[in-house]
Coordinates of C-alpha atoms and ligand atoms in Angstrom, one line a residue:
M1 CA 11.1 25.8 12.0
K2 CA 14.3 25.8 10.1
C3 CA 16.2 25.8 13.3
T4 CA 14.5 22.6 14.6
H5 CA 15.5 20.9 11.4
V6 CA 19.1 21.8 11.7
V7 CA 19.2 20.6 15.3
L8 CA 17.5 17.4 14.4
L9 CA 19.8 16.8 11.5
F10 CA 22.7 17.2 13.8
L11 CA 21.2 14.8 16.3
C12 CA 20.5 12.3 13.5
F13 CA 24.1 12.5 12.4
C14 CA 25.3 12.1 16.0
F15 CA 23.0 9.2 16.5
S16 CA 24.1 7.3 13.4
S17 CA 27.8 7.9 14.0
C18 CA 27.4 6.6 17.6
E19 CA 25.7 3.5 16.3
A20 CA 28.4 3.0 13.6
S21 CA 31.2 3.1 16.1
Y22 CA 29.6 0.5 18.4
G23 CA 32.3 -1.7 19.8
K24 CA 35.1 0.7 19.3
H25 CA 33.7 3.2 21.8
Q26 CA 31.4 1.1 24.0
K27 CA 32.4 3.0 27.2
N28 CA 31.4 6.3 25.7
K29 CA 28.2 4.8 24.6
V30 CA 27.3 3.7 28.1
T31 CA 27.9 7.1 29.6
N32 CA 25.8 8.7 26.9
T33 CA 22.9 6.2 27.0
H34 CA 20.5 8.5 28.6
Q35 CA 21.3 11.3 26.2
L36 CA 21.0 9.0 23.3
S37 CA 17.7 7.6 24.2
S38 CA 16.2 11.1 24.5
V39 CA 17.6 11.9 21.1
R40 CA 15.9 8.7 19.8
A41 CA 12.7 9.8 21.5
I42 CA 12.8 13.1 19.6
I43 CA 13.5 11.4 16.3
Q44 CA 10.7 9.0 17.1
E45 CA 8.3 11.8 18.0
E46 CA 9.0 13.5 14.6
K47 CA 8.6 10.3 12.6
V48 CA 5.5 8.6 13.9
D49 CA 2.0 9.9 13.1
K50 CA 0.2 9.4 16.5
K51 CA -3.3 10.0 15.1
C52 CA -2.7 7.3 12.5
L53 CA -1.5 4.9 15.2
L54 CA -5.0 5.0 16.8
N55 CA -6.3 3.0 13.8
K56 CA -4.1 0.1 14.7
Y57 CA -3.0 -0.7 11.1
T58 CA -1.1 -3.9 10.4
R59 CA 0.1 -5.8 7.4
R60 CA -3.5 -6.8 6.9
S61 CA -4.8 -3.3 6.5
C62 CA -5.4 -2.8 2.8
S63 CA -5.9 0.9 3.1
K64 CA -2.2 1.0 3.8
V65 CA -0.6 -2.0 2.0
F66 CA -1.5 -4.4 -0.7
C67 CA -2.8 -7.8 0.3
Q68 CA -0.9 -11.0 -0.5
P69 CA -2.1 -12.8 -3.6
W70 CA -3.8 -15.5 -1.4
E71 CA -5.8 -12.7 0.4
R72 CA -8.4 -10.3 -0.7
C73 CA -9.3 -6.9 0.6
V74 CA -12.7 -6.7 2.3
D75 CA -13.8 -3.6 4.3
G76 CA -10.2 -2.5 4.7
T77 CA -8.8 -5.8 5.9
C78 CA -7.0 -8.5 4.0
V79 CA -8.9 -11.7 4.5
C80 CA -8.1 -15.2 3.3
K81 CA -9.1 -16.3 -0.2
V82 CA -10.6 -19.7 -0.6
P83 CA -8.1 -21.8 -2.5
Y84 CA -10.3 -22.1 -5.7
Q85 CA -9.9 -18.3 -6.1
C86 CA -6.2 -18.8 -6.8
P87 CA -4.8 -18.7 -10.4
K88 CA -4.5 -22.3 -11.7
N89 CA -1.0 -21.8 -13.2
G90 CA 2.0 -23.1 -11.3
T91 CA 3.5 -26.2 -10.0
S92 CA 2.5 -28.4 -7.1
V93 CA 3.9 -27.9 -3.6
C94 CA 4.0 -30.2 -0.5
S95 CA 2.7 -29.1 2.9
T96 CA 3.7 -30.1 6.5
N97 CA 0.7 -32.4 6.6
K98 CA 2.2 -34.2 3.6
K99 CA -0.6 -33.1 1.3
R100 CA 0.0 -31.9 -2.2
Y101 CA -1.4 -28.6 -3.4
P102 CA -1.8 -27.7 -7.1
T103 CA 0.1 -24.3 -6.6
Y104 CA 1.8 -22.3 -3.9
C105 CA -1.2 -19.9 -3.8
H106 CA -3.5 -22.8 -3.1
L107 CA -1.4 -23.9 -0.1
K108 CA -1.0 -20.3 1.2
S109 CA -4.7 -19.7 1.0
F110 CA -5.3 -23.0 2.8
E111 CA -2.7 -22.0 5.4
C112 CA -4.4 -18.6 5.8
L113 CA -7.6 -20.5 6.8
H114 CA -5.8 -23.3 8.8
P115 CA -2.5 -21.8 10.1
Q116 CA -1.2 -25.2 11.3
T117 CA -0.6 -26.3 7.7
K118 CA 2.6 -24.8 6.3
F119 CA 4.8 -25.0 3.3
L120 CA 7.3 -27.8 3.3
H121 CA 8.9 -27.9 -0.2
N122 CA 8.2 -27.6 -3.9
G123 CA 7.1 -30.6 -5.9
T124 CA 5.3 -33.7 -4.8
C125 CA 5.5 -35.0 -1.3
T126 CA 8.1 -37.6 -0.5
D127 CA 8.7 -39.7 2.7
E128 CA 12.1 -38.2 3.6
G129 CA 10.8 -34.6 3.6
K130 CA 11.7 -33.1 6.9
F131 CA 12.4 -29.4 7.8
Y132 CA 13.2 -27.9 11.1
V133 CA 15.0 -25.0 12.8
T134 CA 16.9 -25.1 16.1
L135 CA 18.6 -22.6 18.4
N136 CA 21.9 -23.7 19.8
Y137 CA 24.4 -22.7 22.5
G138 CA 22.0 -20.1 24.0
I139 CA 21.5 -19.6 27.7
T140 CA 17.7 -19.7 27.3
D141 CA 15.3 -21.4 24.9
S142 CA 14.6 -18.2 23.1
E143 CA 18.2 -17.5 21.9
G144 CA 21.0 -19.1 20.1
I145 CA 22.9 -19.8 16.9
V146 CA 20.5 -20.8 14.2
K147 CA 20.7 -24.3 12.7
V148 CA 18.4 -25.6 9.9
K149 CA 17.7 -29.0 8.5
L150 CA 16.5 -28.6 4.9
V151 CA 14.4 -31.1 3.0
G152 CA 16.6 -33.2 0.9
Q153 CA 19.8 -32.4 2.9
E154 CA 21.1 -35.0 5.3
Q155 CA 22.7 -32.7 7.9
E156 CA 21.6 -29.7 9.9
M157 CA 23.5 -26.6 8.9
F158 CA 24.3 -23.2 10.4
I159 CA 23.1 -20.1 8.7
C160 CA 25.6 -17.5 7.5
R161 CA 25.4 -14.3 9.4
S162 CA 25.9 -12.1 6.3
S163 CA 22.5 -13.1 5.0
W164 CA 20.7 -12.7 8.3
G165 CA 18.4 -9.8 8.8
M166 CA 15.2 -9.0 10.8
A167 CA 13.0 -10.5 8.1
E168 CA 14.8 -13.8 8.3
A169 CA 15.0 -13.7 12.1
N170 CA 11.3 -13.0 12.5
V171 CA 10.4 -15.9 10.3
A172 CA 12.8 -18.2 12.2
C173 CA 11.4 -17.2 15.6
F174 CA 7.8 -17.5 14.3
D175 CA 8.7 -21.0 13.0
L176 CA 10.0 -21.9 16.5
G177 CA 6.8 -20.9 18.2
F178 CA 7.5 -17.2 19.1
P179 CA 4.5 -15.5 17.5
Q180 CA 6.0 -12.0 17.9
G181 CA 9.2 -13.0 16.1
A182 CA 12.7 -11.8 17.0
L183 CA 14.0 -9.0 19.2
H184 CA 17.7 -9.1 18.1
T185 CA 19.4 -10.6 15.1
Q186 CA 23.0 -10.4 16.2
K187 CA 23.1 -11.1 19.9
R188 CA 26.5 -12.0 21.2
F189 CA 27.1 -15.4 22.7
H190 CA 30.1 -17.1 24.1
F191 CA 30.9 -20.3 22.4
S192 CA 33.9 -22.5 21.8
E193 CA 36.2 -21.9 18.9
D194 CA 36.0 -25.5 17.6
L195 CA 32.3 -24.9 16.7
H196 CA 33.5 -23.1 13.6
T197 CA 36.3 -25.2 12.7
K198 CA 34.0 -28.2 12.5
S199 CA 31.5 -26.5 10.1
T200 CA 33.1 -25.4 6.9
E201 CA 29.8 -24.4 5.1
C202 CA 26.8 -22.3 6.1
L203 CA 23.4 -21.6 4.5
Q204 CA 22.7 -18.2 3.1
V205 CA 19.0 -17.4 3.5
H206 CA 16.7 -14.8 2.1
C207 CA 13.1 -14.2 3.1
G208 CA 10.6 -11.8 1.6
G209 CA 9.0 -11.1 5.0
F210 CA 5.6 -12.7 4.4
E211 CA 6.7 -16.3 5.2
T212 CA 5.4 -18.2 8.2
T213 CA 8.2 -20.8 8.0
L214 CA 11.9 -20.6 7.0
A215 CA 11.2 -23.4 4.6
E216 CA 9.6 -20.8 2.3
C217 CA 12.8 -18.8 2.2
A218 CA 15.5 -19.2 -0.4
F219 CA 18.6 -21.1 0.7
S220 CA 22.0 -21.4 -0.9
K221 CA 25.2 -22.9 0.5
R222 CA 28.6 -21.3 0.8
R223 CA 31.9 -21.6 2.8
V224 CA 32.1 -20.2 6.3
Q225 CA 34.3 -17.1 6.3
G226 CA 35.3 -16.5 9.9
S227 CA 34.6 -16.9 13.6
Q228 CA 31.7 -14.5 13.6
D229 CA 30.1 -15.8 10.4
L230 CA 27.1 -17.6 12.0
A231 CA 23.6 -16.2 12.4
R232 CA 22.2 -15.8 15.9
V233 CA 18.9 -14.6 17.2
L234 CA 17.1 -13.7 20.3
C235 CA 13.4 -14.4 19.9
Y236 CA 10.9 -12.1 21.5
T237 CA 9.1 -13.0 24.7
P238 CA 6.7 -10.7 26.4
D239 CA 9.1 -10.3 29.4
A240 CA 11.9 -8.9 27.1
D241 CA 13.6 -6.1 28.8
L242 CA 14.1 -3.2 26.4
A243 CA 15.3 -0.8 29.2
R244 CA 14.8 2.2 26.9
E245 CA 12.2 4.1 24.9
S246 CA 10.0 1.5 23.1
F247 CA 7.4 1.4 20.4
Q248 CA 4.3 -0.6 21.1
C249 CA 3.3 -2.8 18.1
V250 CA -0.3 -3.6 17.5
N251 CA 0.4 -7.2 18.3
G252 CA 1.7 -6.2 21.7
K253 CA 5.4 -6.6 20.9
R254 CA 7.6 -3.8 22.1
I255 CA 10.5 -2.8 20.0
P256 CA 13.2 -0.1 20.6
A257 CA 11.7 3.2 19.6
E258 CA 14.4 4.0 17.0
R259 CA 13.5 0.9 15.0
A260 CA 10.0 2.4 14.0
C261 CA 9.8 3.9 10.5
D262 CA 13.1 2.4 9.3
G263 CA 11.6 0.2 6.5
V264 CA 12.2 -3.0 8.5
N265 CA 9.2 -4.9 9.7
D266 CA 10.4 -5.4 13.3
C267 CA 6.9 -5.9 14.7
V268 CA 6.1 -8.9 12.5
D269 CA 2.6 -7.3 12.0
Q270 CA 4.4 -4.4 10.2
S271 CA 2.6 -1.9 12.5
D272 CA 6.0 -0.1 13.1
E273 CA 6.1 1.0 9.5
L274 CA 2.6 2.1 8.6
C275 CA 2.1 5.4 10.3
C276 CA 5.2 7.4 9.4
K277 CA 5.6 11.1 8.7
G278 CA 9.1 10.3 7.5
C279 CA 11.5 7.4 7.2
Q280 CA 15.0 6.8 8.4
D281 CA 18.0 6.4 6.2
G282 CA 17.9 3.2 4.2
S283 CA 14.2 3.3 3.7
F284 CA 11.7 5.0 1.3
H285 CA 8.7 7.0 2.4
C286 CA 5.5 6.2 0.5
K287 CA 3.0 9.1 0.3
S288 CA 0.6 6.9 2.2
G289 CA 2.8 7.1 5.3
V290 CA 4.4 3.7 4.9
C291 CA 8.2 3.1 5.1
I292 CA 9.6 0.4 2.8
P293 CA 13.2 -0.8 2.5
N294 CA 15.2 1.1 -0.2
Q295 CA 15.8 -2.2 -1.9
H296 CA 12.0 -2.4 -2.7
K297 CA 12.2 0.7 -4.8
C298 CA 12.3 -0.1 -8.5
N299 CA 12.3 -3.9 -7.9
G300 CA 9.5 -4.5 -10.3
E301 CA 6.8 -4.8 -7.7
V302 CA 4.6 -1.9 -6.5
D303 CA 4.9 -1.6 -2.7
C304 CA 3.5 1.8 -2.0
I305 CA -0.3 1.8 -2.6
T306 CA 0.3 5.2 -4.2
G307 CA 2.7 3.6 -6.8
E308 CA 5.6 6.0 -6.5
D309 CA 8.2 3.3 -5.6
E310 CA 8.1 2.0 -9.2
V311 CA 8.1 5.4 -10.9
G312 CA 11.2 6.8 -12.7
C313 CA 13.0 3.5 -12.6
K314 CA 15.7 3.0 -15.2
G315 CA 14.7 -0.4 -16.5
P316 CA 15.4 -4.0 -15.6
E317 CA 19.2 -3.7 -15.6
A318 CA 19.1 -1.0 -13.0
Q319 CA 16.6 -2.8 -10.8
E320 CA 17.9 -4.0 -7.5
G321 CA 16.7 -7.6 -7.0
S322 CA 15.8 -8.9 -3.6
R323 CA 18.0 -11.9 -3.1
P324 CA 21.3 -11.2 -1.4
V325 CA 23.0 -13.7 -3.7
T326 CA 22.2 -11.4 -6.6
V327 CA 22.1 -8.1 -4.7
L328 CA 25.7 -7.5 -4.3
S329 CA 25.4 -3.8 -4.9
R330 CA 28.1 -1.7 -3.3
A331 CA 31.7 -2.7 -3.6
S332 CA 34.1 -1.4 -1.0
H333 CA 37.9 -1.1 -0.8
D334 CA 38.6 -4.4 0.8
G335 CA 36.9 -6.6 -1.7
L336 CA 33.8 -7.0 0.5
L337 CA 30.4 -6.2 -0.8
E338 CA 27.4 -4.8 0.9
T339 CA 24.2 -7.0 0.7
A340 CA 20.6 -6.0 0.8
A341 CA 20.6 -6.6 4.5
G342 CA 23.6 -4.2 4.8
H343 CA 26.1 -6.9 5.8
P344 CA 29.5 -7.2 4.2
E345 CA 29.8 -10.3 2.1
V346 CA 32.6 -11.8 0.1
Q347 CA 31.6 -12.5 -3.5
E348 CA 32.0 -16.2 -4.0
E349 CA 30.3 -19.2 -5.5
T350 CA 27.1 -20.3 -3.8
E351 CA 25.1 -23.4 -4.5
I352 CA 21.3 -22.8 -4.7
L353 CA 19.5 -25.4 -2.6
T354 CA 15.8 -24.2 -2.5
E355 CA 13.6 -22.2 -4.8
D356 CA 12.7 -18.6 -4.0
M357 CA 9.0 -18.5 -3.1
D358 CA 9.1 -14.7 -3.1
T359 CA 9.6 -14.8 -6.9
E360 CA 6.7 -17.3 -7.0
R361 CA 4.5 -14.9 -5.0
K362 CA 5.3 -12.1 -7.5
R363 CA 4.5 -14.4 -10.4
I364 CA 1.1 -15.3 -8.8
K365 CA 0.4 -11.6 -8.3
S366 CA 1.0 -11.0 -12.0
L367 CA -1.6 -13.7 -12.9
L368 CA -4.5 -12.1 -10.9
P369 CA -7.2 -10.4 -12.9
K370 CA -6.7 -6.7 -13.4
L371 CA -9.4 -4.0 -13.4
F372 CA -9.4 -1.6 -16.3
C373 CA -10.1 2.0 -15.1
G374 CA -8.6 5.4 -14.9
V375 CA -6.3 5.2 -17.8
R376 CA -7.0 7.3 -20.9
R377 CA -6.4 6.1 -24.4
P378 CA -2.9 7.2 -25.3
E379 CA -4.0 9.3 -28.2
H380 CA -6.2 11.3 -25.8
S381 CA -3.6 12.1 -23.1
R382 CA -4.5 15.6 -22.1
R383 CA -2.1 18.3 -23.1
K384 CA -0.9 20.2 -20.0
R385 CA -2.1 23.7 -19.9
I386 CA -2.0 26.6 -17.5
V387 CA -4.3 26.5 -14.6
G388 CA -7.7 28.0 -15.4
G389 CA -11.2 27.1 -16.5
K390 CA -10.2 25.6 -19.9
P391 CA -12.4 23.9 -22.5
A392 CA -12.0 20.1 -22.6
H393 CA -11.5 18.1 -25.7
M394 CA -12.9 14.7 -26.7
G395 CA -11.2 11.9 -24.6
D396 CA -9.8 14.3 -22.0
F397 CA -12.4 13.2 -19.4
P398 CA -13.8 9.9 -20.6
W399 CA -15.5 9.2 -17.2
Q400 CA -17.5 12.5 -17.2
V401 CA -21.2 12.2 -17.9
A402 CA -24.0 14.8 -17.8
I403 CA -27.4 14.3 -16.1
I404 CA -30.1 15.8 -18.2
E405 CA -33.5 16.6 -16.7
E406 CA -36.2 18.4 -18.8
G407 CA -33.7 19.0 -21.6
K408 CA -31.1 20.7 -19.5
I409 CA -27.9 19.6 -17.9
S410 CA -28.8 19.6 -14.2
C411 CA -25.7 17.9 -12.8
G412 CA -22.5 16.1 -13.6
G413 CA -21.8 12.4 -12.9
I414 CA -18.9 10.0 -13.1
Y415 CA -18.9 6.7 -15.0
I416 CA -17.3 4.0 -12.7
G417 CA -17.8 0.9 -14.9
G418 CA -20.5 -1.6 -15.9
C419 CA -23.8 0.3 -16.0
W420 CA -22.9 2.6 -13.1
V421 CA -22.6 6.3 -12.7
L422 CA -21.7 8.1 -9.4
T423 CA -23.2 11.5 -8.6
A424 CA -24.3 13.7 -5.7
A425 CA -27.4 12.7 -3.8
H426 CA -28.7 16.3 -3.9
C427 CA -28.7 16.0 -7.7
V428 CA -31.2 13.2 -8.0
R429 CA -34.3 11.6 -6.6
S430 CA -35.2 7.9 -6.8
S431 CA -38.8 8.6 -7.8
R432 CA -37.6 10.6 -10.8
A433 CA -35.4 8.0 -12.3
H434 CA -37.5 7.8 -15.5
R435 CA -37.1 11.5 -16.0
Y436 CA -33.3 11.5 -16.3
Q437 CA -31.1 10.9 -19.2
I438 CA -27.4 10.3 -18.9
W439 CA -25.2 11.6 -21.7
S440 CA -21.8 10.1 -22.1
S441 CA -18.9 11.3 -24.2
L442 CA -20.5 14.7 -24.4
I443 CA -18.4 17.8 -24.9
D444 CA -20.6 20.7 -26.2
R445 CA -24.3 20.6 -25.4
I446 CA -25.2 22.9 -28.3
R447 CA -22.9 21.5 -31.0
L448 CA -23.2 17.8 -30.3
N449 CA -20.2 15.6 -31.1
S450 CA -20.7 12.3 -32.9
E451 CA -19.5 10.2 -30.0
A452 CA -22.1 11.5 -27.5
L453 CA -24.5 8.7 -26.3
I454 CA -27.8 9.0 -24.5
H455 CA -28.7 6.4 -21.8
Q456 CA -32.0 5.9 -19.9
V457 CA -31.9 5.3 -16.2
E458 CA -32.9 2.0 -14.6
R459 CA -32.8 3.1 -11.0
V460 CA -31.3 5.7 -8.6
I461 CA -29.8 4.7 -5.3
I462 CA -29.4 7.5 -2.8
H463 CA -27.2 7.0 0.3
D464 CA -29.5 6.0 3.1
K465 CA -27.8 8.5 5.5
Y466 CA -27.9 11.4 3.0
N467 CA -28.8 14.6 4.9
G468 CA -30.3 17.2 2.6
T469 CA -29.7 19.9 5.3
T470 CA -26.1 19.3 6.1
Y471 CA -25.1 17.6 2.8
Q472 CA -23.6 14.7 4.8
N473 CA -23.3 11.6 2.6
D474 CA -24.0 13.5 -0.5
I475 CA -23.6 10.5 -2.8
A476 CA -25.8 8.5 -5.1
L477 CA -25.5 5.8 -7.7
I478 CA -27.4 5.7 -11.0
E479 CA -27.8 2.4 -12.8
L480 CA -28.2 2.8 -16.5
K481 CA -30.8 0.7 -18.5
K482 CA -29.3 -2.0 -20.7
H483 CA -30.2 -1.8 -24.3
L484 CA -32.8 -4.4 -25.4
S485 CA -31.4 -7.9 -25.8
Q486 CA -28.0 -6.8 -24.4
K487 CA -26.4 -8.0 -21.2
Q488 CA -24.0 -5.1 -20.8
C489 CA -24.2 -1.3 -21.0
K490 CA -22.4 0.1 -24.0
L491 CA -20.5 3.4 -23.4
S492 CA -18.1 2.9 -26.3
S493 CA -16.0 6.1 -25.9
S494 CA -16.2 6.2 -22.1
I495 CA -13.6 4.9 -19.7
P496 CA -14.4 4.3 -16.0
A497 CA -12.6 6.4 -13.4
C498 CA -11.2 4.2 -10.6
V499 CA -12.9 4.2 -7.2
P500 CA -10.4 4.8 -4.4
W501 CA -10.3 2.0 -1.9
S502 CA -8.1 3.9 0.6
P503 CA -8.2 7.3 2.2
Y504 CA -4.4 7.4 1.9
L505 CA -4.1 7.5 -1.9
F506 CA -4.0 11.4 -2.0
Q507 CA -3.0 14.0 0.5
P508 CA -3.6 17.7 1.2
K509 CA -1.8 19.9 -1.3
D510 CA -2.0 17.3 -4.0
R511 CA -3.2 18.7 -7.4
C512 CA -6.4 17.4 -8.7
I513 CA -8.9 18.3 -11.5
I514 CA -12.5 19.3 -11.5
S515 CA -14.7 19.3 -14.6
G516 CA -18.2 20.1 -15.5
W517 CA -20.7 22.2 -17.5
G518 CA -21.5 24.4 -14.4
R519 CA -21.7 28.1 -14.4
E520 CA -18.8 30.6 -14.6
K521 CA -18.0 33.0 -11.7
E522 CA -20.4 35.7 -12.8
H523 CA -23.1 33.0 -13.3
K524 CA -22.5 33.0 -17.0
K525 CA -23.8 29.9 -18.8
V526 CA -21.4 27.4 -20.2
F527 CA -22.0 25.2 -23.1
S528 CA -18.9 23.1 -23.4
L529 CA -17.2 21.0 -20.8
Q530 CA -14.7 23.0 -18.7
W531 CA -11.8 21.8 -16.5
G532 CA -9.5 23.3 -14.0
E533 CA -6.7 22.3 -11.5
V534 CA -7.3 22.7 -7.8
N535 CA -5.3 21.7 -4.6
L536 CA -6.6 19.4 -1.9
I537 CA -7.0 21.5 1.3
S538 CA -6.6 20.4 4.9
N539 CA -8.3 21.8 8.0
C540 CA -11.4 22.8 6.1
S541 CA -13.4 23.3 9.2
E542 CA -11.5 26.6 9.6
F543 CA -13.4 27.8 6.5
Y544 CA -16.7 26.2 7.4
P545 CA -17.0 25.9 11.2
N546 CA -19.7 23.4 12.3
R547 CA -20.6 22.6 8.7
Y548 CA -17.6 20.5 7.6
Y549 CA -17.5 16.8 8.4
E550 CA -13.9 15.6 8.0
K551 CA -14.7 11.9 7.6
E552 CA -17.2 12.4 4.8
M553 CA -16.1 15.6 3.0
L554 CA -13.0 17.1 1.5
C555 CA -12.1 20.6 0.3
A556 CA -10.3 21.7 -2.8
G557 CA -9.5 25.1 -4.3
T558 CA -6.8 27.5 -5.3
D559 CA -5.1 30.3 -3.2
D560 CA -6.9 33.0 -5.1
G561 CA -10.1 31.1 -5.5
S562 CA -10.0 31.5 -9.3
I563 CA -10.7 27.9 -10.0
D564 CA -13.8 26.4 -8.4
A565 CA -16.8 24.3 -9.1
C566 CA -20.1 26.1 -9.3
Q567 CA -23.9 25.6 -9.8
G568 CA -24.4 22.9 -12.4
D569 CA -21.0 21.2 -11.6
S570 CA -22.6 19.3 -8.7
G571 CA -22.4 15.5 -8.9
G572 CA -19.4 15.8 -11.2
P573 CA -15.8 14.6 -10.6
L574 CA -12.9 15.8 -8.7
T575 CA -10.3 13.4 -10.1
C576 CA -6.7 12.9 -8.9
V577 CA -4.0 11.0 -10.8
S578 CA -1.6 8.7 -8.9
R579 CA 2.1 8.7 -9.6
N580 CA 1.7 5.7 -11.9
N581 CA -0.9 7.6 -13.9
V582 CA -4.1 6.1 -12.8
T583 CA -7.1 8.5 -12.4
Y584 CA -9.3 8.2 -9.3
V585 CA -12.6 9.8 -8.5
W586 CA -11.4 11.4 -5.3
G587 CA -14.4 13.7 -4.8
I588 CA -17.9 14.5 -6.0
V589 CA -18.8 18.2 -6.4
S590 CA -21.2 18.8 -3.4
W591 CA -21.5 22.3 -2.1
G592 CA -19.7 25.5 -1.1
E593 CA -20.4 29.1 -0.1
N594 CA -20.6 31.0 -3.4
C595 CA -18.2 30.2 -6.2
G596 CA -14.6 31.3 -6.8
K597 CA -14.1 32.9 -3.3
S598 CA -10.7 32.0 -1.8
E599 CA -12.2 32.2 1.7
F600 CA -14.8 29.5 0.8
P601 CA -13.3 26.6 -1.0
G602 CA -15.4 24.0 -2.8
V603 CA -16.6 21.0 -0.7
Y604 CA -16.7 17.5 -2.2
T605 CA -18.0 14.1 -1.0
K606 CA -14.9 12.1 0.0
V607 CA -15.4 9.0 -2.2
A608 CA -12.8 6.8 -0.5
N609 CA -15.1 6.8 2.6
Y610 CA -17.8 5.2 0.5
F611 CA -15.9 2.4 -1.2
D612 CA -17.7 -0.3 0.7
W613 CA -21.1 1.3 0.1
I614 CA -20.4 1.5 -3.6
S615 CA -19.0 -2.0 -3.8
Y616 CA -22.1 -3.3 -1.9
H617 CA -24.4 -1.9 -4.6
V618 CA -22.3 -2.3 -7.8
G619 CA -20.5 -5.6 -6.9
R620 CA -17.0 -5.9 -5.6
T621 CA -15.5 -7.2 -8.8
L622 CA -16.6 -4.1 -10.8
I623 CA -14.5 -1.6 -8.7
S624 CA -11.9 -3.6 -6.8
Q625 CA -8.5 -3.0 -8.4
H626 CA -6.7 -5.6 -6.2
N627 CA -7.2 -9.2 -5.2
V628 CA -10.9 -9.7 -5.7
Ligands
4AZ701 C1 -23.9 24.3 -6.7 O1 -24.8 25.1 -6.4 C2 -22.6 24.5 -6.2 N1 -18.1 26.5 -5.1 C3 -21.6 23.6 -6.4 C4 -20.3 23.8 -5.9 C5 -20.0 25.0 -5.2 C6 -21.0 25.9 -5.0 C7 -22.3 25.7 -5.5 C8 -18.6 25.2 -4.8 O2 -24.2 23.3 -7.3

């Protein structure tokens, strides 16, 4: 195992040095092409998660990425919002059909539904507003040096090469009618020298990667710096000859294999960055298997659905912005600076010509309603203790509830907001709804604490595919009765746990917490709420052959089996905390062979698999954390 890594590291090193010395040693490169492509194939093999690829995830798969603010997540896919669902704040923008929209979000949501209508410029529409992109001096229609005519500028202008990356090239090609974007950003062309001498200025451009026209990207003007300073592009056509190992994007585009999992959205649909076991240099690996560019780390916007790209950041002054004009981060000996796109750039005055719609997109995002869940009150943040069945204190598990039947705690449950409690189907029966009481904010069932509240049950909803023999779909919802003359349920000391919307939020080996009033190992009765830390376990069918259903269940336990759920804990929570400190109900205590045996870990209902079922019953707005 170690040996393979050493070999691979060496190959990686060789691969990047070969790339870096392109031009200087082109002959060597040609002779080694075959060798190099097999190296790339090995690297590619290691990086990409093939099983994940079968799901055909794209930038619209909200179990992998966040939707845009003009989209909402429905059944795992980002779908267009209708314009009235956009925040009202903002200034008007003009579209290509010369219509004015109250905000950028309104226009983007309209465009999402009617793709022929695109952004033209900020402000109200004027007659002289014209924007277009052209390719020049290329041999075919799909390649050339990029020229742009901006709204409010009289002349067409070249784009500076230093600001030109795959994000910008993809948008330009898309704008030009190549739906699969660009293949290359720096293709060499032969053109006459006087081309440069004529143009003394070029346009710096920066796109966020979500745009459908270059008009949405930020433009500034600066002096041309040399003969190679103009941006060129080769747009992708289906007959593009890659002549080497390729990665097949979900949209059908083929990209060189080594460009998968490098943080750059080469595919346009992002499918090359969503199923990665690791990421190449220059990019950051989200726990959810997504590669994002390093510049997106600590930029003030959460990119990883698991939140870790904005954790441990040093504050605004240390944040790397996203516009090349401001992201002059690495000075080198010759006075050149490296930009976000990795191109050297001379620091000099630039004149900003168009607004940055990426900043506007972020601002719109910040205006969207936020769901409150999974965050304890600060005074109740649980003190860290050693692993073991430990007594809980008031406020430690504000989502934990007890189901009382005939005066005894029969099961646990999880408060998820509104009047709703989640539990295991095997804990309850619809016909017995009137017999249950739900106790919230309870710690000790003998010595009652003042915060404890008793709720009657309005109805019980059992999953229609619950199987009492196999314990498949062991999930149920309990709706609490509202107090007379009140429209809402009052669970004053309770806080809802968040319902996970994606199966990629937590992974095997992650540490999570179980809690309940269930029995101890020797079947000793327990009176006060207990908790313990367990690890998520993969390949659980090894422990339970023919009884474990991967899609619907998950396993958790400790190596020695010392921490486990037991009789009476059923229906209660297995909660996991994301890197940005949000608590999710990842599992519901369901079953297991005995208690506390390392060879038989506890089995839990995989809540993420039931997000749509839960939201169907409780309402999307109650549990959706993002873009309702
Ligand atoms: C039960 O009987 C039960 N060790 C719950 C969890 C486990 C075993 C039994 C897992 O409710």
